[in-house]
Tab-separated table of C-alpha atoms and ligand atoms in Angstrom:
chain	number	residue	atom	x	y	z
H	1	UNK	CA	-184.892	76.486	190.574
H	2	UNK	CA	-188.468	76.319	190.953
H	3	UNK	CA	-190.404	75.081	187.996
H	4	UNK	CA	-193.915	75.906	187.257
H	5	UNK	CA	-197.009	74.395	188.497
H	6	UNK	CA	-198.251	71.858	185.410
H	7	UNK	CA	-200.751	73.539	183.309
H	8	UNK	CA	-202.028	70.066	182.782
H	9	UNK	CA	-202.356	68.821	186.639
H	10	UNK	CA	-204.872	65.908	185.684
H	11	UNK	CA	-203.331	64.985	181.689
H	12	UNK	CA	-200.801	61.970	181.944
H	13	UNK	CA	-199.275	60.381	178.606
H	14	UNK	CA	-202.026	59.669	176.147
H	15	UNK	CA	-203.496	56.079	176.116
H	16	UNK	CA	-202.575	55.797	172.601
H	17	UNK	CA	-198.905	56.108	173.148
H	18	UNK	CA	-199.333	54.323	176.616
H	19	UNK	CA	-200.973	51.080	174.991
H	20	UNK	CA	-199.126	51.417	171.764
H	21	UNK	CA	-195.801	51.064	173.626
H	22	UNK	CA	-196.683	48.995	175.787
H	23	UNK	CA	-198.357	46.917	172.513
H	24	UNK	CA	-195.248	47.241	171.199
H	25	UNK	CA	-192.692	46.014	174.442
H	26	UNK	CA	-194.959	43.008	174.938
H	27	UNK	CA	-194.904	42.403	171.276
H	28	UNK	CA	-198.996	42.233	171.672
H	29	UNK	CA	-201.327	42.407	168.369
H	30	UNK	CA	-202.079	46.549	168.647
H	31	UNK	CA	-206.025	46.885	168.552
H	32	UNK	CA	-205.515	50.015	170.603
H	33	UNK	CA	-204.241	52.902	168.979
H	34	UNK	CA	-206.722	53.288	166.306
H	35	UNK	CA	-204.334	52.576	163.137
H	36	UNK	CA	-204.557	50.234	159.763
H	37	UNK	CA	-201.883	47.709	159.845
H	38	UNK	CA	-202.311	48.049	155.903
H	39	UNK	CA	-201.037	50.261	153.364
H	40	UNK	CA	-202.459	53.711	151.664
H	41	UNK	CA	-203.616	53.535	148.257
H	42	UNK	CA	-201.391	52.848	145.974
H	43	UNK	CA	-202.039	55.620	143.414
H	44	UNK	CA	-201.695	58.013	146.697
H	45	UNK	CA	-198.003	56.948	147.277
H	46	UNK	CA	-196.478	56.703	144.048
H	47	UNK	CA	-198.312	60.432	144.248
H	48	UNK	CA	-196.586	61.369	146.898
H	49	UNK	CA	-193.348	59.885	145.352
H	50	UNK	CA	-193.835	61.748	142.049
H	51	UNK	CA	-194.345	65.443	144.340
H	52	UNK	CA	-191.107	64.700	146.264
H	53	UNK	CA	-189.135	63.684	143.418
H	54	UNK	CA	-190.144	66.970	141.062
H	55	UNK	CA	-189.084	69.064	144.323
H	56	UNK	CA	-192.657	69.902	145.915
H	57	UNK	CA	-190.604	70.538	149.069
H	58	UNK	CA	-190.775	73.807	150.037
H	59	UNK	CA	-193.412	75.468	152.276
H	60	UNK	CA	-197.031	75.068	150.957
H	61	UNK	CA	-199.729	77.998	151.207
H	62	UNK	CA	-200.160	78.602	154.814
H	63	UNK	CA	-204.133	77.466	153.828
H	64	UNK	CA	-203.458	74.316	152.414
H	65	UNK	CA	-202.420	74.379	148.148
H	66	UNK	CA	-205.314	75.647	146.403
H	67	UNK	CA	-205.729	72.448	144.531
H	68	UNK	CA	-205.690	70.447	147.526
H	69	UNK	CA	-208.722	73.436	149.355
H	70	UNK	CA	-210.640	73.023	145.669
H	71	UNK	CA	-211.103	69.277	145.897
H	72	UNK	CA	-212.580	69.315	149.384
H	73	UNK	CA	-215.145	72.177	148.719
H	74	UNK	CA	-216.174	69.869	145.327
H	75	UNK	CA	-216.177	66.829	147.896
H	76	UNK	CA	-218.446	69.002	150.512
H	77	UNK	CA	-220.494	70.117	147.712
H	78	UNK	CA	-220.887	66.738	146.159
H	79	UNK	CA	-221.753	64.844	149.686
H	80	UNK	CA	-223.675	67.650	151.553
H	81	UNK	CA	-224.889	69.611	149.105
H	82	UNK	CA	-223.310	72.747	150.259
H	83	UNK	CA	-221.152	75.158	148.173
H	84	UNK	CA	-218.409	76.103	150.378
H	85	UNK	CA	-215.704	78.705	149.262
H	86	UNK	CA	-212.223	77.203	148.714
H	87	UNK	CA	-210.123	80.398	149.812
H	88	UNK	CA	-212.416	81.503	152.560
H	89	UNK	CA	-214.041	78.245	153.965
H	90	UNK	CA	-211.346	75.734	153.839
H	91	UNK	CA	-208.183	74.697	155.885
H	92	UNK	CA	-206.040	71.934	155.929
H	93	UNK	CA	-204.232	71.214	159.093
H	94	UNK	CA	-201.876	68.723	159.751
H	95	UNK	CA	-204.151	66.140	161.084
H	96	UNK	CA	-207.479	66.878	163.200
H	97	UNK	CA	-205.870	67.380	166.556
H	98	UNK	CA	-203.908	70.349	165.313
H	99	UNK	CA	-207.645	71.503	163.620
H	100	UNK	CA	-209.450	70.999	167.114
H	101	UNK	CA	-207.058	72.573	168.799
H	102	UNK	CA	-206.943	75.555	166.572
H	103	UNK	CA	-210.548	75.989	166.512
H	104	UNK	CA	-210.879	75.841	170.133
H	105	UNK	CA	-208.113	78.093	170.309
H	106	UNK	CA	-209.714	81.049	168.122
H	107	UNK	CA	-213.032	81.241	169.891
H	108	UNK	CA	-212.986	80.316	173.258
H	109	UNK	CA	-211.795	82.790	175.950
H	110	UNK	CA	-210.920	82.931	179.856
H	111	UNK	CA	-214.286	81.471	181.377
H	112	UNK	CA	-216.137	79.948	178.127
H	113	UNK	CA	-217.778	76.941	179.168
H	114	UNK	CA	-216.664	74.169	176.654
H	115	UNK	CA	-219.642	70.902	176.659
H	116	UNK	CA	-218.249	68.022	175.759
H	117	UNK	CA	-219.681	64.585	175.402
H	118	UNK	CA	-218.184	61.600	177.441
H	119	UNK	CA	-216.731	59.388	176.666
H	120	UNK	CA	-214.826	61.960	174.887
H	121	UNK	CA	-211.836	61.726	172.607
H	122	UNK	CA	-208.738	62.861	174.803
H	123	UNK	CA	-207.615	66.017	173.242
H	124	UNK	CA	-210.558	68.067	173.645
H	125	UNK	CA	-210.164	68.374	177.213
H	126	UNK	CA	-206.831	69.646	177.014
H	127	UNK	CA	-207.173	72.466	174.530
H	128	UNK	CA	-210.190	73.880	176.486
H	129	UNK	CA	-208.051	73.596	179.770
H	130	UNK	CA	-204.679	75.622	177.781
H	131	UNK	CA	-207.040	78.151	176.955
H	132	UNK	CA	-208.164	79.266	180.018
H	133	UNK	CA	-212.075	77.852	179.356
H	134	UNK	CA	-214.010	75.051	181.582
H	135	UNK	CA	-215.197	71.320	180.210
H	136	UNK	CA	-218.502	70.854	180.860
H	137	UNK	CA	-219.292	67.392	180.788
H	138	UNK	CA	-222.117	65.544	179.695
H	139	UNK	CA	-222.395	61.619	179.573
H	140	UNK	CA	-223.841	59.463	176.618
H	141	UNK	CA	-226.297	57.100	177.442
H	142	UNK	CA	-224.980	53.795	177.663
H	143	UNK	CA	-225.300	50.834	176.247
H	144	UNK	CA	-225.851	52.595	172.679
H	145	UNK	CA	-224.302	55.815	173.552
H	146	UNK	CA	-226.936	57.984	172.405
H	147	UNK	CA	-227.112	61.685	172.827
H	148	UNK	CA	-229.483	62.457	175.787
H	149	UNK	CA	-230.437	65.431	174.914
H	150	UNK	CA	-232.298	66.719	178.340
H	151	UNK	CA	-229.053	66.284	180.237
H	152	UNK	CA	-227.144	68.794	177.231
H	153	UNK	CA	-229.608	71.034	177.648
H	154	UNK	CA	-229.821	71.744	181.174
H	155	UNK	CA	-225.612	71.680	180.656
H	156	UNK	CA	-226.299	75.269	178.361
H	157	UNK	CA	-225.432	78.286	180.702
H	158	UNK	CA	-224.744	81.625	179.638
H	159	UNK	CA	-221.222	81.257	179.530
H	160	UNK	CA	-221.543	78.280	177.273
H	161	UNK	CA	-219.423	79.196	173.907
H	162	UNK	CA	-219.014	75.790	172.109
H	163	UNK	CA	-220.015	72.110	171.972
H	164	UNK	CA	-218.054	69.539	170.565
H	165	UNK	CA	-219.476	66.454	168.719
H	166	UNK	CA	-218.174	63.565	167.040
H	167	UNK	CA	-220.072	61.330	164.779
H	168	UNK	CA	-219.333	58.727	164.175
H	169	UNK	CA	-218.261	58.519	167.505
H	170	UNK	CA	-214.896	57.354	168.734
H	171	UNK	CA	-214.830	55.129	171.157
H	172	UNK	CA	-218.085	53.777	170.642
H	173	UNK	CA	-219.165	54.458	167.312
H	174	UNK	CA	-222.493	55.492	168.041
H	175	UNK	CA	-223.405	57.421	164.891
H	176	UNK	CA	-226.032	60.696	164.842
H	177	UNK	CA	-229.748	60.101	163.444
H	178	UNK	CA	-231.581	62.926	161.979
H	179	UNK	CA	-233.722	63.453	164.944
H	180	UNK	CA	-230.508	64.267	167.183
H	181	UNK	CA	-229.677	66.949	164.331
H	182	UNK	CA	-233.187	68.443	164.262
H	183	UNK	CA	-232.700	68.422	168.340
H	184	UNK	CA	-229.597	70.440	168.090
H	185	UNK	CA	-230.841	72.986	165.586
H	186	UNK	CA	-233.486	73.618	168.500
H	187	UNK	CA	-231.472	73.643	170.948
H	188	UNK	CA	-228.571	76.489	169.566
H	189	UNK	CA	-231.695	78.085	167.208
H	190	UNK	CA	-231.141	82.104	168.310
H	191	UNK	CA	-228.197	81.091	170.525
H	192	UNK	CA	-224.525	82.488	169.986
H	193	UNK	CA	-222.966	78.632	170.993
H	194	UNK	CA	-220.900	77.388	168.210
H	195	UNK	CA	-220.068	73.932	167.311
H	196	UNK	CA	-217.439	71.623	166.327
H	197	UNK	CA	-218.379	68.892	163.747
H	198	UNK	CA	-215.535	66.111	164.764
H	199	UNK	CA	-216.275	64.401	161.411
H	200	UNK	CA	-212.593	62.378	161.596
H	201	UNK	CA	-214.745	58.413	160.557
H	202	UNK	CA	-217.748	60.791	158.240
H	203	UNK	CA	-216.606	58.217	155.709
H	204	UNK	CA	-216.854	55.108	157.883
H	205	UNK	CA	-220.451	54.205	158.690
H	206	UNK	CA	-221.989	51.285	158.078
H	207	UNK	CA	-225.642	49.615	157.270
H	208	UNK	CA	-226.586	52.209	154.745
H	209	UNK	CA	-226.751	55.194	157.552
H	210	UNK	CA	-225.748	58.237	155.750
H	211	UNK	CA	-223.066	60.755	158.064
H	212	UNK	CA	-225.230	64.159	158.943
H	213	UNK	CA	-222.824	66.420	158.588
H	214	UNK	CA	-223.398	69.933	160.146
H	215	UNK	CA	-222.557	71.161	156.554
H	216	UNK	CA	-225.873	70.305	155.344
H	217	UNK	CA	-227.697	72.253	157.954
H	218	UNK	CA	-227.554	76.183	157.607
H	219	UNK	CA	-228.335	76.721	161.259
H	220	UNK	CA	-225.725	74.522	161.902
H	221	UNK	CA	-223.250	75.718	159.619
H	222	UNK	CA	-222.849	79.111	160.020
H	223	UNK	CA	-221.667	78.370	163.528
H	224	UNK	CA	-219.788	75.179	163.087
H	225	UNK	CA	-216.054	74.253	162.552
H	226	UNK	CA	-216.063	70.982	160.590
H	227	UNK	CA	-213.389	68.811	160.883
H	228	UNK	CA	-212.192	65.941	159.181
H	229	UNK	CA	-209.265	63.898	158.642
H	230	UNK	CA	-207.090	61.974	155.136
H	231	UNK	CA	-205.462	59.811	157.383
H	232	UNK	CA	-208.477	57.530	158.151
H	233	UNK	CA	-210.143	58.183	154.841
H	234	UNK	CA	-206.450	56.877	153.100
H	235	UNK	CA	-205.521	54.506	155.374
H	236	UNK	CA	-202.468	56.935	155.849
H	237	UNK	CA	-203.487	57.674	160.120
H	238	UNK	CA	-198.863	58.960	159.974
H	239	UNK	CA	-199.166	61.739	157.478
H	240	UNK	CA	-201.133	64.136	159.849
H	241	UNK	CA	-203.522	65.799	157.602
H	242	UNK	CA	-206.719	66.996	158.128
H	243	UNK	CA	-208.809	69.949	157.123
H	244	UNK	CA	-211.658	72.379	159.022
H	245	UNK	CA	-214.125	74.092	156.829
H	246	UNK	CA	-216.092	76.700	158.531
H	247	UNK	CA	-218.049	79.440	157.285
H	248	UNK	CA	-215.289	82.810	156.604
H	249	UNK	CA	-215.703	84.767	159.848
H	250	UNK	CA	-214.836	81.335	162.060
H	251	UNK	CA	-212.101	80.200	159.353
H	252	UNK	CA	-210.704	84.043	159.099
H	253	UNK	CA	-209.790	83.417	163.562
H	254	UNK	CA	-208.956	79.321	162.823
H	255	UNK	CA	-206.544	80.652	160.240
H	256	UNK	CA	-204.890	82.959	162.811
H	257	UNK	CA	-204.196	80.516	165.322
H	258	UNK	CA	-203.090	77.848	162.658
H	259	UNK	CA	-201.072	79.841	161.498
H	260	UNK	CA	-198.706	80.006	164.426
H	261	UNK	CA	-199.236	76.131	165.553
H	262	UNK	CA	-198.207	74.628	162.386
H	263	UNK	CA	-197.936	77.303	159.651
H	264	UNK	CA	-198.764	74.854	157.143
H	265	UNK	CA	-198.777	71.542	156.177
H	266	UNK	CA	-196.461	68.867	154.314
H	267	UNK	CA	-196.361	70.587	151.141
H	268	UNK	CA	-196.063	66.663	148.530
H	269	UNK	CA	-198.827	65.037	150.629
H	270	UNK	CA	-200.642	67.866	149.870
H	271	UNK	CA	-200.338	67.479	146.172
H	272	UNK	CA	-200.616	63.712	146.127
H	273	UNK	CA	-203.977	64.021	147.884
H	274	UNK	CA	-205.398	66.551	145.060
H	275	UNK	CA	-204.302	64.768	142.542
H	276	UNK	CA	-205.748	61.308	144.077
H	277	UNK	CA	-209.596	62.934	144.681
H	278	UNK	CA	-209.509	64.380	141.399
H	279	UNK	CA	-208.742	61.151	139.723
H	280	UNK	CA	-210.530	58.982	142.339
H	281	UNK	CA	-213.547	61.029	143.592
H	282	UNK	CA	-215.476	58.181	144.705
H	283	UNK	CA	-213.004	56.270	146.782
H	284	UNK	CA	-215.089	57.441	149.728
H	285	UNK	CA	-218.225	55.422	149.255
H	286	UNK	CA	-216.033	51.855	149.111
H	287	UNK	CA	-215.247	52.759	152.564
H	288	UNK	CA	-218.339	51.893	154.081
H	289	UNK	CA	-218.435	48.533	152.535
H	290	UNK	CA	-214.439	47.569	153.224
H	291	UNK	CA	-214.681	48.883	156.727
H	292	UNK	CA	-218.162	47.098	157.744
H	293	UNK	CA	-216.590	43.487	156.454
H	294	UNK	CA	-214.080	44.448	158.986
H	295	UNK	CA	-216.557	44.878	161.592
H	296	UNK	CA	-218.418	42.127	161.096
H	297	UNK	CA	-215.578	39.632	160.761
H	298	UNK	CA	-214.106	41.172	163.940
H	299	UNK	CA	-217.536	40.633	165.030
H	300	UNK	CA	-218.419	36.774	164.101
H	301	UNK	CA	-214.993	36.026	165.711
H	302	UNK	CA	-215.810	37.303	168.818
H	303	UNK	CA	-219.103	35.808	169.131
H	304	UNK	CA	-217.450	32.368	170.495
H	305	UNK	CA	-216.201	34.361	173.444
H	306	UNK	CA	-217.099	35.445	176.423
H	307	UNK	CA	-217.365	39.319	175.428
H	308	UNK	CA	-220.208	40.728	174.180
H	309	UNK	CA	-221.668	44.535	172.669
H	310	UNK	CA	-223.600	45.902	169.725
H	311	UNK	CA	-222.284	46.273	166.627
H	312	UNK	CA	-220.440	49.705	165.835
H	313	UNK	CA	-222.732	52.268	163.757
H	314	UNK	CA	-219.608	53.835	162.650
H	315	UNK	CA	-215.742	54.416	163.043
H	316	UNK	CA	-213.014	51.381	162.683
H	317	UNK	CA	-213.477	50.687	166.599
H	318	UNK	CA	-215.229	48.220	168.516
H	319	UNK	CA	-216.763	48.182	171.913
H	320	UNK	CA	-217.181	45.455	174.225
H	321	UNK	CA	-218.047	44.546	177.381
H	322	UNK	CA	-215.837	42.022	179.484
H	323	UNK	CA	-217.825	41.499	182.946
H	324	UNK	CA	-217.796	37.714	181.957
H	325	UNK	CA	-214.537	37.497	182.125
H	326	UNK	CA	-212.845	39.287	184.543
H	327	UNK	CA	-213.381	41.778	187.484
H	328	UNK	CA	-210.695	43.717	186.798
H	329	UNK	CA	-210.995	47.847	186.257
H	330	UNK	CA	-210.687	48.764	182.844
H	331	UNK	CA	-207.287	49.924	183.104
H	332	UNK	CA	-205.580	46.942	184.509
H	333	UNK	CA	-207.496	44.982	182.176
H	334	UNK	CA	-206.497	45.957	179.018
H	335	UNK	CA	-202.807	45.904	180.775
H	336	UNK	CA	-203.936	42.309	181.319
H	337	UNK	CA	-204.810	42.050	178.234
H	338	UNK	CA	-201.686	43.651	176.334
H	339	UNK	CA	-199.172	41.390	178.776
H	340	UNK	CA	-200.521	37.804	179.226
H	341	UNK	CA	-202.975	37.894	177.122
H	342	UNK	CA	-201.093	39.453	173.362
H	343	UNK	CA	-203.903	41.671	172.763
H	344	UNK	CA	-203.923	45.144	173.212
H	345	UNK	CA	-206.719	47.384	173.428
H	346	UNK	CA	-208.222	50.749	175.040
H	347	UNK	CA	-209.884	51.157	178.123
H	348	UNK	CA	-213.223	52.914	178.374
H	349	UNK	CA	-212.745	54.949	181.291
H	350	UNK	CA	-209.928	57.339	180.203
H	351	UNK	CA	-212.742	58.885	178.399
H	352	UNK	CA	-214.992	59.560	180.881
H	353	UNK	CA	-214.687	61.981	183.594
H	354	UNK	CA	-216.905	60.107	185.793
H	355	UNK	CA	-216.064	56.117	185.808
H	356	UNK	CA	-218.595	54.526	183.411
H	357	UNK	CA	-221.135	52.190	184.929
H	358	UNK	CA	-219.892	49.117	182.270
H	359	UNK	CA	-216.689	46.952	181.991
H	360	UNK	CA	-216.159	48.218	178.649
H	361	UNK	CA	-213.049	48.180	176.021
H	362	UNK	CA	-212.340	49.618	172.612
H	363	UNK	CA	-210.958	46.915	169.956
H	364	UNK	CA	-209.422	48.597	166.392
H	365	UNK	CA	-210.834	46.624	163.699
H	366	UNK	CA	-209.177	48.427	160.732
H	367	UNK	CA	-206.527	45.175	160.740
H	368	UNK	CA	-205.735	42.720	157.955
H	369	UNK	CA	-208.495	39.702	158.308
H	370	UNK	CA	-205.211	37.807	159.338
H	371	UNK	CA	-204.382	40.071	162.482
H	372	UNK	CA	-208.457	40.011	163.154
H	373	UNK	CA	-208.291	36.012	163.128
H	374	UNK	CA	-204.976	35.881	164.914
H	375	UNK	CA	-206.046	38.194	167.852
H	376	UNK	CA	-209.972	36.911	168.243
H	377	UNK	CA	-208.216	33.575	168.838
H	378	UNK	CA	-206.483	34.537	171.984
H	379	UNK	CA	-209.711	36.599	172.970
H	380	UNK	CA	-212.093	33.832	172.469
H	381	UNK	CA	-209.808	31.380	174.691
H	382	UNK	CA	-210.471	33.944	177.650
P	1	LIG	N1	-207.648	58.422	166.810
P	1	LIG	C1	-206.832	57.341	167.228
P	1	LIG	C2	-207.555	56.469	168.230
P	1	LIG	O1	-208.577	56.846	168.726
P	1	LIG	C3	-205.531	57.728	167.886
P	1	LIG	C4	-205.029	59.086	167.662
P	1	LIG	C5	-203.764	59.328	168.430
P	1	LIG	O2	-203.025	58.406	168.745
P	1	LIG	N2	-203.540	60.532	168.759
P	1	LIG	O3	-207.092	55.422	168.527
């Protein structure tokens, strides 16, 4: 028989599963995949333990439990100052991919133009591409990675339906400043383009910078799907479980689409989670703090070798640039890297559509100080 042409002609296995295994084969310290090599919250799995155990096991609420919806409104309302309705604002999805997918999904049809920002996480690309729409791309300004906001504008057609952003920013961790919000409220001010908010690290920031999330804004809001993710706040990256909110008429077309990815999601982790911000509403502002030692460990380390970058704003990942050491392409690098070296990390360029001008790779810092020493050892002997 004759199979199909691939709907996916340019999308190979994912880097993260690429570098993980191969992490994993060359028994390599993993600063790839973007994962801690620590443990949840305690509180959060004897939780989960206590859910299972009383027989919270059957489907949850195709919405997410209400309990679950009414501690991430408080938690939106609380941070961003924005009252958002649990039953008609709120989703949770089992992880952010299934939530960017979904919101993709719901609004974009045959044609849309999609922008995107490169380097660009790698599942955008795909759901625009599945659902018949085009990626526009538009690169960050490197070194920092700032938005430039001349080239985004001149990307805006009349076929453009939806931006994505994602601050703080994986892989760089370039973080948004106030005057790149008050830029995009110009820019979509009267327009029909909607956004997504990828809001995955909003909790991870560092040097007192406060995440701008398109909550706050109401020209923002009422044509944004914000998205956001427990497994990075918790430390728990396995349990898949995210949430969008969006104002009703975008979370009345996510819904519809979620609703036939994943139905709903794991029905104990659900509860655990409730219970865990409603006894523990502030574990989100020790992230900053645990998550920046990290970074700057990760960072003094480093500084007796013969890489070199700027500090991450944001996010549990590290950029760096390696023209010092080798001439090697990114790719065959971090390969390099993973094999002789017992390192593994992410090259840049399989988040760029057009080759980035820098030697650049992405380190994971969220690692037990021991794993941080262990691994900047063999990187500072390069
Ligand atoms: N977000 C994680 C990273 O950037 C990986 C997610 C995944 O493996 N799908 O490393």
């Amino acid at each position: 028989m004759k199979y199909p042409e691939s709907k996916l002609p340019e999308i190979g296995t994912t880097i993260f599963t690429v570098m993980s295994q191969m992490a994993a084969e060359h028994k390599a310290i993993n600063l790839a995949q973007g994962f801690p090599d620590f443990n949840g919250p305690q509180i959060l799995l004897d939780a989960v333990a206590t859910h299972v155990a009383r027989g919270a096991n059957q489907y949850a609420p195709m919405t997410g439990i209400v309990e679950l919806r009414e501690q991430i409104a408080a938690k939106v309302q609380r941070l961003y100052s924005r009252k958002v309705c649990a039953d008609t604002e709120v989703t949770v999805t089992s992880g952010a991919t299934e939530a960017i997918y979904a919101a993709i999904a719901s609004v974009v049809q045959p044609n849309d133009e999609v922008i995107v920002l490169d380097p660009a996480f790698d599942c955008y690309d795909p759901a625009i591409v599945l659902n018949g729409a085009k990626a526009v791309h538009v690169q960050l300004q490197a070194p920092a990675f700032t938005l430039d906001w001349e080239a985004i504008t001149a990307a805006v057609s009349p076929q453009t339906r939806l931006i994505i952003f994602n601050s703080p920013h994986n892989p760089s961790g370039a973080v948004m400043r106030e005057a790149d919000l008050e830029k995009l409220q110009q820019l979509v001010a009267g327009t029909d383009i909607l956004l997504i908010g990828d809001d995955v690290y909003e909790h991870i920031i560092f040097d007192g910078a406060e995440h701008l999330s398109f909550v706050k804004y109401d020209e923002l809001y009422q044509r944004s799907f914000v998205i956001s993710s427990f497994g990075k706040t918790y430390h728990v990256t396995g349990w898949k479980i995210g949430y969008c909110v969006a104002p009703p008429q975008l979370t009345r077309e996510f819904r519809k689409v979620h609703q036939f990815l994943n139905f709903c999601t794991a029905t104990p982790l659900q509860y655990a989670l409730a219970d865990v911000m409603k006894k523990q509403p502030n574990h989100y502002l020790e992230l900053p703090d645990f998550y920046q030692q990290k970074r700057d460990l990760f960072n003094k380390l480093m500084l007796n070798s013969r890489f070199s970058g700027v500090p991450s704003a944001g996010s549990y990942f590290q950029v760096l640039d390696y023209s010092k050491i080798s001439s090697l392409g990114d790719m065959a690098f971090c390969e390099y890297l993973t094999k002789e070296v017992g390192v593994a990390a992410i090259p840049m360029s399989v988040f760029c559509k057009k080759p980035p001008s820098m030697q650049l790779v992405r380190f994971c810092f969220a690692k037990n100080d021991a794993t941080l020493v262990e691994a900047c050892e063999k990187l500072a002997a390069l």
